[in-house]
GROMACS .gro file of C-alpha atoms in nm:
model
  255
    1UNK     CA    1   0.000   0.000   0.000
    2UNK     CA    2   0.143   0.339  -0.097
    3UNK     CA    3   0.209   0.602   0.166
    4UNK     CA    4  -0.074   0.828   0.047
    5UNK     CA    5  -0.328   0.544   0.041
    6UNK     CA    6  -0.223   0.421   0.384
    7UNK     CA    7  -0.242   0.771   0.532
    8UNK     CA    8  -0.586   0.841   0.380
    9UNK     CA    9  -0.725   0.512   0.513
   10UNK     CA   10  -0.576   0.587   0.855
   11UNK     CA   11  -0.738   0.933   0.858
   12UNK     CA   12  -1.080   0.802   0.750
   13UNK     CA   13  -1.084   0.517   0.999
   14UNK     CA   14  -0.967   0.737   1.287
   15UNK     CA   15  -1.192   1.036   1.205
   16UNK     CA   16  -0.895   1.267   1.167
   17UNK     CA   17  -0.924   1.610   1.001
   18UNK     CA   18  -0.937   1.607   0.621
   19UNK     CA   19  -0.595   1.661   0.467
   20UNK     CA   20  -0.631   1.755   0.096
   21UNK     CA   21  -0.282   1.633   0.003
   22UNK     CA   22  -0.304   1.849  -0.307
   23UNK     CA   23   0.070   1.833  -0.378
   24UNK     CA   24   0.060   1.451  -0.393
   25UNK     CA   25  -0.240   1.419  -0.628
   26UNK     CA   26  -0.169   1.466  -0.998
   27UNK     CA   27  -0.517   1.538  -1.132
   28UNK     CA   28  -0.840   1.339  -1.148
   29UNK     CA   29  -0.698   1.028  -1.316
   30UNK     CA   30  -0.449   0.988  -1.034
   31UNK     CA   31  -0.723   1.068  -0.780
   32UNK     CA   32  -0.942   0.784  -0.906
   33UNK     CA   33  -0.646   0.547  -0.891
   34UNK     CA   34  -0.596   0.646  -0.527
   35UNK     CA   35  -0.970   0.610  -0.463
   36UNK     CA   36  -0.969   0.252  -0.597
   37UNK     CA   37  -0.682   0.159  -0.365
   38UNK     CA   38  -0.841   0.333  -0.065
   39UNK     CA   39  -1.167   0.152  -0.140
   40UNK     CA   40  -0.988  -0.183  -0.165
   41UNK     CA   41  -0.817  -0.125   0.170
   42UNK     CA   42  -1.144  -0.029   0.340
   43UNK     CA   43  -1.309  -0.341   0.198
   44UNK     CA   44  -1.027  -0.564   0.322
   45UNK     CA   45  -1.055  -0.424   0.674
   46UNK     CA   46  -1.427  -0.505   0.704
   47UNK     CA   47  -1.503  -0.871   0.622
   48UNK     CA   48  -1.834  -0.909   0.441
   49UNK     CA   49  -1.836  -0.549   0.321
   50UNK     CA   50  -1.887  -0.501  -0.052
   51UNK     CA   51  -1.953  -0.220  -0.298
   52UNK     CA   52  -2.333  -0.187  -0.308
   53UNK     CA   53  -2.363   0.120  -0.528
   54UNK     CA   54  -2.226   0.462  -0.611
   55UNK     CA   55  -2.280   0.828  -0.537
   56UNK     CA   56  -2.261   1.092  -0.807
   57UNK     CA   57  -2.100   1.418  -0.698
   58UNK     CA   58  -2.050   1.764  -0.845
   59UNK     CA   59  -2.314   1.704  -1.114
   60UNK     CA   60  -2.479   2.042  -1.085
   61UNK     CA   61  -2.355   2.277  -1.358
   62UNK     CA   62  -2.253   2.540  -1.103
   63UNK     CA   63  -2.044   2.279  -0.917
   64UNK     CA   64  -1.872   2.162  -1.234
   65UNK     CA   65  -1.793   2.523  -1.323
   66UNK     CA   66  -1.661   2.592  -0.972
   67UNK     CA   67  -1.427   2.292  -0.980
   68UNK     CA   68  -1.335   2.327  -1.347
   69UNK     CA   69  -1.486   1.990  -1.437
   70UNK     CA   70  -1.615   1.870  -1.773
   71UNK     CA   71  -1.823   1.595  -1.609
   72UNK     CA   72  -1.938   1.487  -1.261
   73UNK     CA   73  -1.744   1.261  -1.025
   74UNK     CA   74  -1.830   0.939  -0.843
   75UNK     CA   75  -1.743   0.731  -0.539
   76UNK     CA   76  -1.851   0.386  -0.416
   77UNK     CA   77  -2.103   0.312  -0.141
   78UNK     CA   78  -2.042   0.024   0.100
   79UNK     CA   79  -2.306  -0.237   0.179
   80UNK     CA   80  -2.280  -0.198   0.557
   81UNK     CA   81  -2.338   0.178   0.528
   82UNK     CA   82  -2.665   0.161   0.332
   83UNK     CA   83  -2.974   0.157   0.553
   84UNK     CA   84  -3.335   0.099   0.451
   85UNK     CA   85  -3.637   0.308   0.552
   86UNK     CA   86  -3.496   0.472   0.863
   87UNK     CA   87  -3.178   0.446   1.062
   88UNK     CA   88  -3.053   0.521   1.411
   89UNK     CA   89  -2.677   0.558   1.426
   90UNK     CA   90  -2.430   0.682   1.689
   91UNK     CA   91  -2.321   1.041   1.637
   92UNK     CA   92  -1.971   0.933   1.742
   93UNK     CA   93  -1.928   0.745   1.413
   94UNK     CA   94  -1.860   1.079   1.245
   95UNK     CA   95  -1.633   1.374   1.301
   96UNK     CA   96  -1.821   1.630   1.090
   97UNK     CA   97  -2.143   1.476   0.950
   98UNK     CA   98  -2.321   1.641   0.659
   99UNK     CA   99  -2.644   1.514   0.502
  100UNK     CA  100  -2.804   1.575   0.161
  101UNK     CA  101  -3.155   1.495   0.028
  102UNK     CA  102  -3.139   1.298  -0.296
  103UNK     CA  103  -3.322   1.066  -0.533
  104UNK     CA  104  -3.178   0.715  -0.522
  105UNK     CA  105  -3.208   0.453  -0.794
  106UNK     CA  106  -3.223   0.082  -0.724
  107UNK     CA  107  -3.116  -0.098  -1.039
  108UNK     CA  108  -3.321  -0.388  -1.173
  109UNK     CA  109  -3.064  -0.479  -1.442
  110UNK     CA  110  -2.691  -0.460  -1.496
  111UNK     CA  111  -2.564  -0.179  -1.717
  112UNK     CA  112  -2.261  -0.211  -1.945
  113UNK     CA  113  -2.231   0.153  -2.054
  114UNK     CA  114  -2.345   0.075  -2.408
  115UNK     CA  115  -2.719   0.127  -2.354
  116UNK     CA  116  -2.926   0.401  -2.516
  117UNK     CA  117  -3.162   0.612  -2.305
  118UNK     CA  118  -3.438   0.352  -2.332
  119UNK     CA  119  -3.202   0.082  -2.210
  120UNK     CA  120  -3.090   0.295  -1.917
  121UNK     CA  121  -3.450   0.374  -1.821
  122UNK     CA  122  -3.537   0.004  -1.838
  123UNK     CA  123  -3.267  -0.070  -1.581
  124UNK     CA  124  -3.424   0.166  -1.323
  125UNK     CA  125  -3.608  -0.066  -1.090
  126UNK     CA  126  -3.740   0.200  -0.855
  127UNK     CA  127  -3.678   0.565  -0.763
  128UNK     CA  128  -3.651   0.622  -0.389
  129UNK     CA  129  -3.609   0.912  -0.145
  130UNK     CA  130  -3.267   0.913   0.017
  131UNK     CA  131  -3.046   1.086   0.271
  132UNK     CA  132  -2.681   1.077   0.179
  133UNK     CA  133  -2.448   1.068   0.479
  134UNK     CA  134  -2.106   1.226   0.446
  135UNK     CA  135  -1.828   1.289   0.696
  136UNK     CA  136  -1.642   1.588   0.556
  137UNK     CA  137  -1.400   1.598   0.853
  138UNK     CA  138  -1.357   1.973   0.817
  139UNK     CA  139  -1.292   1.958   0.443
  140UNK     CA  140  -1.526   2.243   0.351
  141UNK     CA  141  -1.309   2.488   0.543
  142UNK     CA  142  -1.009   2.371   0.337
  143UNK     CA  143  -1.193   2.411   0.002
  144UNK     CA  144  -1.021   2.110  -0.156
  145UNK     CA  145  -1.010   2.048  -0.530
  146UNK     CA  146  -1.240   1.790  -0.686
  147UNK     CA  147  -0.939   1.560  -0.724
  148UNK     CA  148  -0.856   1.585  -0.354
  149UNK     CA  149  -1.217   1.497  -0.267
  150UNK     CA  150  -1.231   1.209  -0.518
  151UNK     CA  151  -0.916   1.051  -0.378
  152UNK     CA  152  -1.089   1.032  -0.039
  153UNK     CA  153  -1.418   0.894  -0.176
  154UNK     CA  154  -1.592   1.236  -0.182
  155UNK     CA  155  -1.661   1.201   0.192
  156UNK     CA  156  -1.900   0.905   0.135
  157UNK     CA  157  -2.024   0.737   0.452
  158UNK     CA  158  -2.340   0.578   0.318
  159UNK     CA  159  -2.708   0.661   0.291
  160UNK     CA  160  -3.055   0.592   0.423
  161UNK     CA  161  -3.284   0.476   0.142
  162UNK     CA  162  -3.664   0.488   0.147
  163UNK     CA  163  -3.856   0.162   0.146
  164UNK     CA  164  -4.123   0.281  -0.100
  165UNK     CA  165  -4.088   0.490  -0.411
  166UNK     CA  166  -4.193   0.497  -0.774
  167UNK     CA  167  -4.136   0.252  -1.056
  168UNK     CA  168  -4.244   0.522  -1.299
  169UNK     CA  169  -4.039   0.812  -1.429
  170UNK     CA  170  -4.087   1.141  -1.247
  171UNK     CA  171  -4.066   1.492  -1.388
  172UNK     CA  172  -3.784   1.641  -1.182
  173UNK     CA  173  -3.927   1.989  -1.244
  174UNK     CA  174  -4.216   1.890  -1.016
  175UNK     CA  175  -4.015   1.711  -0.748
  176UNK     CA  176  -4.011   1.888  -0.411
  177UNK     CA  177  -3.734   1.819  -0.159
  178UNK     CA  178  -3.793   1.905   0.207
  179UNK     CA  179  -3.543   1.873   0.490
  180UNK     CA  180  -3.643   1.880   0.857
  181UNK     CA  181  -3.398   1.860   1.145
  182UNK     CA  182  -3.537   1.806   1.494
  183UNK     CA  183  -3.880   1.896   1.360
  184UNK     CA  184  -3.769   2.230   1.210
  185UNK     CA  185  -3.773   2.288   0.834
  186UNK     CA  186  -3.416   2.356   0.724
  187UNK     CA  187  -3.459   2.352   0.348
  188UNK     CA  188  -3.716   2.315   0.072
  189UNK     CA  189  -3.679   2.334  -0.304
  190UNK     CA  190  -3.883   2.243  -0.610
  191UNK     CA  191  -3.725   2.126  -0.934
  192UNK     CA  192  -3.376   2.133  -0.780
  193UNK     CA  193  -3.242   1.800  -0.905
  194UNK     CA  194  -2.900   1.851  -1.067
  195UNK     CA  195  -2.991   1.598  -1.341
  196UNK     CA  196  -3.276   1.368  -1.426
  197UNK     CA  197  -3.224   1.018  -1.283
  198UNK     CA  198  -3.185   0.880  -1.635
  199UNK     CA  199  -2.919   1.135  -1.728
  200UNK     CA  200  -2.729   1.074  -1.407
  201UNK     CA  201  -2.742   0.697  -1.444
  202UNK     CA  202  -2.644   0.705  -1.812
  203UNK     CA  203  -2.336   0.913  -1.732
  204UNK     CA  204  -2.237   0.687  -1.442
  205UNK     CA  205  -2.275   0.365  -1.640
  206UNK     CA  206  -2.055   0.497  -1.920
  207UNK     CA  207  -1.793   0.631  -1.683
  208UNK     CA  208  -1.774   0.316  -1.472
  209UNK     CA  209  -1.751   0.101  -1.785
  210UNK     CA  210  -1.460   0.316  -1.906
  211UNK     CA  211  -1.293   0.262  -1.568
  212UNK     CA  212  -1.353  -0.113  -1.577
  213UNK     CA  213  -1.602  -0.113  -1.289
  214UNK     CA  214  -1.937  -0.296  -1.283
  215UNK     CA  215  -2.280  -0.138  -1.231
  216UNK     CA  216  -2.490  -0.435  -1.133
  217UNK     CA  217  -2.855  -0.516  -1.076
  218UNK     CA  218  -2.953  -0.443  -0.716
  219UNK     CA  219  -2.702  -0.161  -0.672
  220UNK     CA  220  -2.804   0.179  -0.536
  221UNK     CA  221  -2.713   0.501  -0.718
  222UNK     CA  222  -2.739   0.841  -0.549
  223UNK     CA  223  -2.815   1.091  -0.825
  224UNK     CA  224  -2.711   1.422  -0.667
  225UNK     CA  225  -2.821   1.666  -0.399
  226UNK     CA  226  -3.145   1.864  -0.423
  227UNK     CA  227  -3.042   2.098  -0.139
  228UNK     CA  228  -2.707   2.220  -0.009
  229UNK     CA  229  -2.536   1.986   0.233
  230UNK     CA  230  -2.655   2.039   0.590
  231UNK     CA  231  -2.401   2.002   0.871
  232UNK     CA  232  -2.515   1.825   1.188
  233UNK     CA  233  -2.321   1.964   1.482
  234UNK     CA  234  -2.496   1.760   1.752
  235UNK     CA  235  -2.713   1.448   1.783
  236UNK     CA  236  -3.018   1.513   1.567
  237UNK     CA  237  -3.325   1.363   1.405
  238UNK     CA  238  -3.351   1.419   1.030
  239UNK     CA  239  -3.648   1.367   0.799
  240UNK     CA  240  -3.626   1.409   0.423
  241UNK     CA  241  -3.927   1.414   0.194
  242UNK     CA  242  -3.880   1.380  -0.180
  243UNK     CA  243  -4.231   1.438  -0.313
  244UNK     CA  244  -4.387   1.242  -0.477
  245UNK     CA  245  -4.150   0.956  -0.387
  246UNK     CA  246  -4.193   0.955  -0.010
  247UNK     CA  247  -3.995   1.015   0.309
  248UNK     CA  248  -3.691   0.875   0.484
  249UNK     CA  249  -3.543   0.943   0.827
  250UNK     CA  250  -3.215   0.933   1.016
  251UNK     CA  251  -3.145   0.973   1.385
  252UNK     CA  252  -2.792   1.040   1.502
  253UNK     CA  253  -2.787   0.970   1.874
  254UNK     CA  254  -2.544   1.051   2.149
  255UNK     CA  255  -2.358   0.775   2.330
   0.00000   0.00000   0.00000
Protein backbone atom coordinates (compact mmCIF):
# COMPACT_ATOMS: atom_id res chain seq x y z
CA UNK A 1 0.00 0.00 0.00
CA UNK A 2 1.43 3.39 -0.97
CA UNK A 3 2.09 6.02 1.66
CA UNK A 4 -0.74 8.28 0.47
CA UNK A 5 -3.28 5.44 0.41
CA UNK A 6 -2.23 4.21 3.84
CA UNK A 7 -2.42 7.71 5.32
CA UNK A 8 -5.86 8.41 3.80
CA UNK A 9 -7.25 5.12 5.13
CA UNK A 10 -5.76 5.87 8.55
CA UNK A 11 -7.38 9.33 8.58
CA UNK A 12 -10.80 8.02 7.50
CA UNK A 13 -10.84 5.17 9.99
CA UNK A 14 -9.67 7.37 12.87
CA UNK A 15 -11.92 10.36 12.05
CA UNK A 16 -8.95 12.67 11.67
CA UNK A 17 -9.24 16.10 10.01
CA UNK A 18 -9.37 16.07 6.21
CA UNK A 19 -5.95 16.61 4.67
CA UNK A 20 -6.31 17.55 0.96
CA UNK A 21 -2.82 16.33 0.03
CA UNK A 22 -3.04 18.49 -3.07
CA UNK A 23 0.70 18.33 -3.78
CA UNK A 24 0.60 14.51 -3.93
CA UNK A 25 -2.40 14.19 -6.28
CA UNK A 26 -1.69 14.66 -9.98
CA UNK A 27 -5.17 15.38 -11.32
CA UNK A 28 -8.40 13.39 -11.48
CA UNK A 29 -6.98 10.28 -13.16
CA UNK A 30 -4.49 9.88 -10.34
CA UNK A 31 -7.23 10.68 -7.80
CA UNK A 32 -9.42 7.84 -9.06
CA UNK A 33 -6.46 5.47 -8.91
CA UNK A 34 -5.96 6.46 -5.27
CA UNK A 35 -9.70 6.10 -4.63
CA UNK A 36 -9.69 2.52 -5.97
CA UNK A 37 -6.82 1.59 -3.65
CA UNK A 38 -8.41 3.33 -0.65
CA UNK A 39 -11.67 1.52 -1.40
CA UNK A 40 -9.88 -1.83 -1.65
CA UNK A 41 -8.17 -1.25 1.70
CA UNK A 42 -11.44 -0.29 3.40
CA UNK A 43 -13.09 -3.41 1.98
CA UNK A 44 -10.27 -5.64 3.22
CA UNK A 45 -10.55 -4.24 6.74
CA UNK A 46 -14.27 -5.05 7.04
CA UNK A 47 -15.03 -8.71 6.22
CA UNK A 48 -18.34 -9.09 4.41
CA UNK A 49 -18.36 -5.49 3.21
CA UNK A 50 -18.87 -5.01 -0.52
CA UNK A 51 -19.53 -2.20 -2.98
CA UNK A 52 -23.33 -1.87 -3.08
CA UNK A 53 -23.63 1.20 -5.28
CA UNK A 54 -22.26 4.62 -6.11
CA UNK A 55 -22.80 8.28 -5.37
CA UNK A 56 -22.61 10.92 -8.07
CA UNK A 57 -21.00 14.18 -6.98
CA UNK A 58 -20.50 17.64 -8.45
CA UNK A 59 -23.14 17.04 -11.14
CA UNK A 60 -24.79 20.42 -10.85
CA UNK A 61 -23.55 22.77 -13.58
CA UNK A 62 -22.53 25.40 -11.03
CA UNK A 63 -20.44 22.79 -9.17
CA UNK A 64 -18.72 21.62 -12.34
CA UNK A 65 -17.93 25.23 -13.23
CA UNK A 66 -16.61 25.92 -9.72
CA UNK A 67 -14.27 22.92 -9.80
CA UNK A 68 -13.35 23.27 -13.47
CA UNK A 69 -14.86 19.90 -14.37
CA UNK A 70 -16.15 18.70 -17.73
CA UNK A 71 -18.23 15.95 -16.09
CA UNK A 72 -19.38 14.87 -12.61
CA UNK A 73 -17.44 12.61 -10.25
CA UNK A 74 -18.30 9.39 -8.43
CA UNK A 75 -17.43 7.31 -5.39
CA UNK A 76 -18.51 3.86 -4.16
CA UNK A 77 -21.03 3.12 -1.41
CA UNK A 78 -20.42 0.24 1.00
CA UNK A 79 -23.06 -2.37 1.79
CA UNK A 80 -22.80 -1.98 5.57
CA UNK A 81 -23.38 1.78 5.28
CA UNK A 82 -26.65 1.61 3.32
CA UNK A 83 -29.74 1.57 5.53
CA UNK A 84 -33.35 0.99 4.51
CA UNK A 85 -36.37 3.08 5.52
CA UNK A 86 -34.96 4.72 8.63
CA UNK A 87 -31.78 4.46 10.62
CA UNK A 88 -30.53 5.21 14.11
CA UNK A 89 -26.77 5.58 14.26
CA UNK A 90 -24.30 6.82 16.89
CA UNK A 91 -23.21 10.41 16.37
CA UNK A 92 -19.71 9.33 17.42
CA UNK A 93 -19.28 7.45 14.13
CA UNK A 94 -18.60 10.79 12.45
CA UNK A 95 -16.33 13.74 13.01
CA UNK A 96 -18.21 16.30 10.90
CA UNK A 97 -21.43 14.76 9.50
CA UNK A 98 -23.21 16.41 6.59
CA UNK A 99 -26.44 15.14 5.02
CA UNK A 100 -28.04 15.75 1.61
CA UNK A 101 -31.55 14.95 0.28
CA UNK A 102 -31.39 12.98 -2.96
CA UNK A 103 -33.22 10.66 -5.33
CA UNK A 104 -31.78 7.15 -5.22
CA UNK A 105 -32.08 4.53 -7.94
CA UNK A 106 -32.23 0.82 -7.24
CA UNK A 107 -31.16 -0.98 -10.39
CA UNK A 108 -33.21 -3.88 -11.73
CA UNK A 109 -30.64 -4.79 -14.42
CA UNK A 110 -26.91 -4.60 -14.96
CA UNK A 111 -25.64 -1.79 -17.17
CA UNK A 112 -22.61 -2.11 -19.45
CA UNK A 113 -22.31 1.53 -20.54
CA UNK A 114 -23.45 0.75 -24.08
CA UNK A 115 -27.19 1.27 -23.54
CA UNK A 116 -29.26 4.01 -25.16
CA UNK A 117 -31.62 6.12 -23.05
CA UNK A 118 -34.38 3.52 -23.32
CA UNK A 119 -32.02 0.82 -22.10
CA UNK A 120 -30.90 2.95 -19.17
CA UNK A 121 -34.50 3.74 -18.21
CA UNK A 122 -35.37 0.04 -18.38
CA UNK A 123 -32.67 -0.70 -15.81
CA UNK A 124 -34.24 1.66 -13.23
CA UNK A 125 -36.08 -0.66 -10.90
CA UNK A 126 -37.40 2.00 -8.55
CA UNK A 127 -36.78 5.65 -7.63
CA UNK A 128 -36.51 6.22 -3.89
CA UNK A 129 -36.09 9.12 -1.45
CA UNK A 130 -32.67 9.13 0.17
CA UNK A 131 -30.46 10.86 2.71
CA UNK A 132 -26.81 10.77 1.79
CA UNK A 133 -24.48 10.68 4.79
CA UNK A 134 -21.06 12.26 4.46
CA UNK A 135 -18.28 12.89 6.96
CA UNK A 136 -16.42 15.88 5.56
CA UNK A 137 -14.00 15.98 8.53
CA UNK A 138 -13.57 19.73 8.17
CA UNK A 139 -12.92 19.58 4.43
CA UNK A 140 -15.26 22.43 3.51
CA UNK A 141 -13.09 24.88 5.43
CA UNK A 142 -10.09 23.71 3.37
CA UNK A 143 -11.93 24.11 0.02
CA UNK A 144 -10.21 21.10 -1.56
CA UNK A 145 -10.10 20.48 -5.30
CA UNK A 146 -12.40 17.90 -6.86
CA UNK A 147 -9.39 15.60 -7.24
CA UNK A 148 -8.56 15.85 -3.54
CA UNK A 149 -12.17 14.97 -2.67
CA UNK A 150 -12.31 12.09 -5.18
CA UNK A 151 -9.16 10.51 -3.78
CA UNK A 152 -10.89 10.32 -0.39
CA UNK A 153 -14.18 8.94 -1.76
CA UNK A 154 -15.92 12.36 -1.82
CA UNK A 155 -16.61 12.01 1.92
CA UNK A 156 -19.00 9.05 1.35
CA UNK A 157 -20.24 7.37 4.52
CA UNK A 158 -23.40 5.78 3.18
CA UNK A 159 -27.08 6.61 2.91
CA UNK A 160 -30.55 5.92 4.23
CA UNK A 161 -32.84 4.76 1.42
CA UNK A 162 -36.64 4.88 1.47
CA UNK A 163 -38.56 1.62 1.46
CA UNK A 164 -41.23 2.81 -1.00
CA UNK A 165 -40.88 4.90 -4.11
CA UNK A 166 -41.93 4.97 -7.74
CA UNK A 167 -41.36 2.52 -10.56
CA UNK A 168 -42.44 5.22 -12.99
CA UNK A 169 -40.39 8.12 -14.29
CA UNK A 170 -40.87 11.41 -12.47
CA UNK A 171 -40.66 14.92 -13.88
CA UNK A 172 -37.84 16.41 -11.82
CA UNK A 173 -39.27 19.89 -12.44
CA UNK A 174 -42.16 18.90 -10.16
CA UNK A 175 -40.15 17.11 -7.48
CA UNK A 176 -40.11 18.88 -4.11
CA UNK A 177 -37.34 18.19 -1.59
CA UNK A 178 -37.93 19.05 2.07
CA UNK A 179 -35.43 18.73 4.90
CA UNK A 180 -36.43 18.80 8.57
CA UNK A 181 -33.98 18.60 11.45
CA UNK A 182 -35.37 18.06 14.94
CA UNK A 183 -38.80 18.96 13.60
CA UNK A 184 -37.69 22.30 12.10
CA UNK A 185 -37.73 22.88 8.34
CA UNK A 186 -34.16 23.56 7.24
CA UNK A 187 -34.59 23.52 3.48
CA UNK A 188 -37.16 23.15 0.72
CA UNK A 189 -36.79 23.34 -3.04
CA UNK A 190 -38.83 22.43 -6.10
CA UNK A 191 -37.25 21.26 -9.34
CA UNK A 192 -33.76 21.33 -7.80
CA UNK A 193 -32.42 18.00 -9.05
CA UNK A 194 -29.00 18.51 -10.67
CA UNK A 195 -29.91 15.98 -13.41
CA UNK A 196 -32.76 13.68 -14.26
CA UNK A 197 -32.24 10.18 -12.83
CA UNK A 198 -31.85 8.80 -16.35
CA UNK A 199 -29.19 11.35 -17.28
CA UNK A 200 -27.29 10.74 -14.07
CA UNK A 201 -27.42 6.97 -14.44
CA UNK A 202 -26.44 7.05 -18.12
CA UNK A 203 -23.36 9.13 -17.32
CA UNK A 204 -22.37 6.87 -14.42
CA UNK A 205 -22.75 3.65 -16.40
CA UNK A 206 -20.55 4.97 -19.20
CA UNK A 207 -17.93 6.31 -16.83
CA UNK A 208 -17.74 3.16 -14.72
CA UNK A 209 -17.51 1.01 -17.85
CA UNK A 210 -14.60 3.16 -19.06
CA UNK A 211 -12.93 2.62 -15.68
CA UNK A 212 -13.53 -1.13 -15.77
CA UNK A 213 -16.02 -1.13 -12.89
CA UNK A 214 -19.37 -2.96 -12.83
CA UNK A 215 -22.80 -1.38 -12.31
CA UNK A 216 -24.90 -4.35 -11.33
CA UNK A 217 -28.55 -5.16 -10.76
CA UNK A 218 -29.53 -4.43 -7.16
CA UNK A 219 -27.02 -1.61 -6.72
CA UNK A 220 -28.04 1.79 -5.36
CA UNK A 221 -27.13 5.01 -7.18
CA UNK A 222 -27.39 8.41 -5.49
CA UNK A 223 -28.15 10.91 -8.25
CA UNK A 224 -27.11 14.22 -6.67
CA UNK A 225 -28.21 16.66 -3.99
CA UNK A 226 -31.45 18.64 -4.23
CA UNK A 227 -30.42 20.98 -1.39
CA UNK A 228 -27.07 22.20 -0.09
CA UNK A 229 -25.36 19.86 2.33
CA UNK A 230 -26.55 20.39 5.90
CA UNK A 231 -24.01 20.02 8.71
CA UNK A 232 -25.15 18.25 11.88
CA UNK A 233 -23.21 19.64 14.82
CA UNK A 234 -24.96 17.60 17.52
CA UNK A 235 -27.13 14.48 17.83
CA UNK A 236 -30.18 15.13 15.67
CA UNK A 237 -33.25 13.63 14.05
CA UNK A 238 -33.51 14.19 10.30
CA UNK A 239 -36.48 13.67 7.99
CA UNK A 240 -36.26 14.09 4.23
CA UNK A 241 -39.27 14.14 1.94
CA UNK A 242 -38.80 13.80 -1.80
CA UNK A 243 -42.31 14.38 -3.13
CA UNK A 244 -43.87 12.42 -4.77
CA UNK A 245 -41.50 9.56 -3.87
CA UNK A 246 -41.93 9.55 -0.10
CA UNK A 247 -39.95 10.15 3.09
CA UNK A 248 -36.91 8.75 4.84
CA UNK A 249 -35.43 9.43 8.27
CA UNK A 250 -32.15 9.33 10.16
CA UNK A 251 -31.45 9.73 13.85
CA UNK A 252 -27.92 10.40 15.02
CA UNK A 253 -27.87 9.70 18.74
CA UNK A 254 -25.44 10.51 21.49
CA UNK A 255 -23.58 7.75 23.30
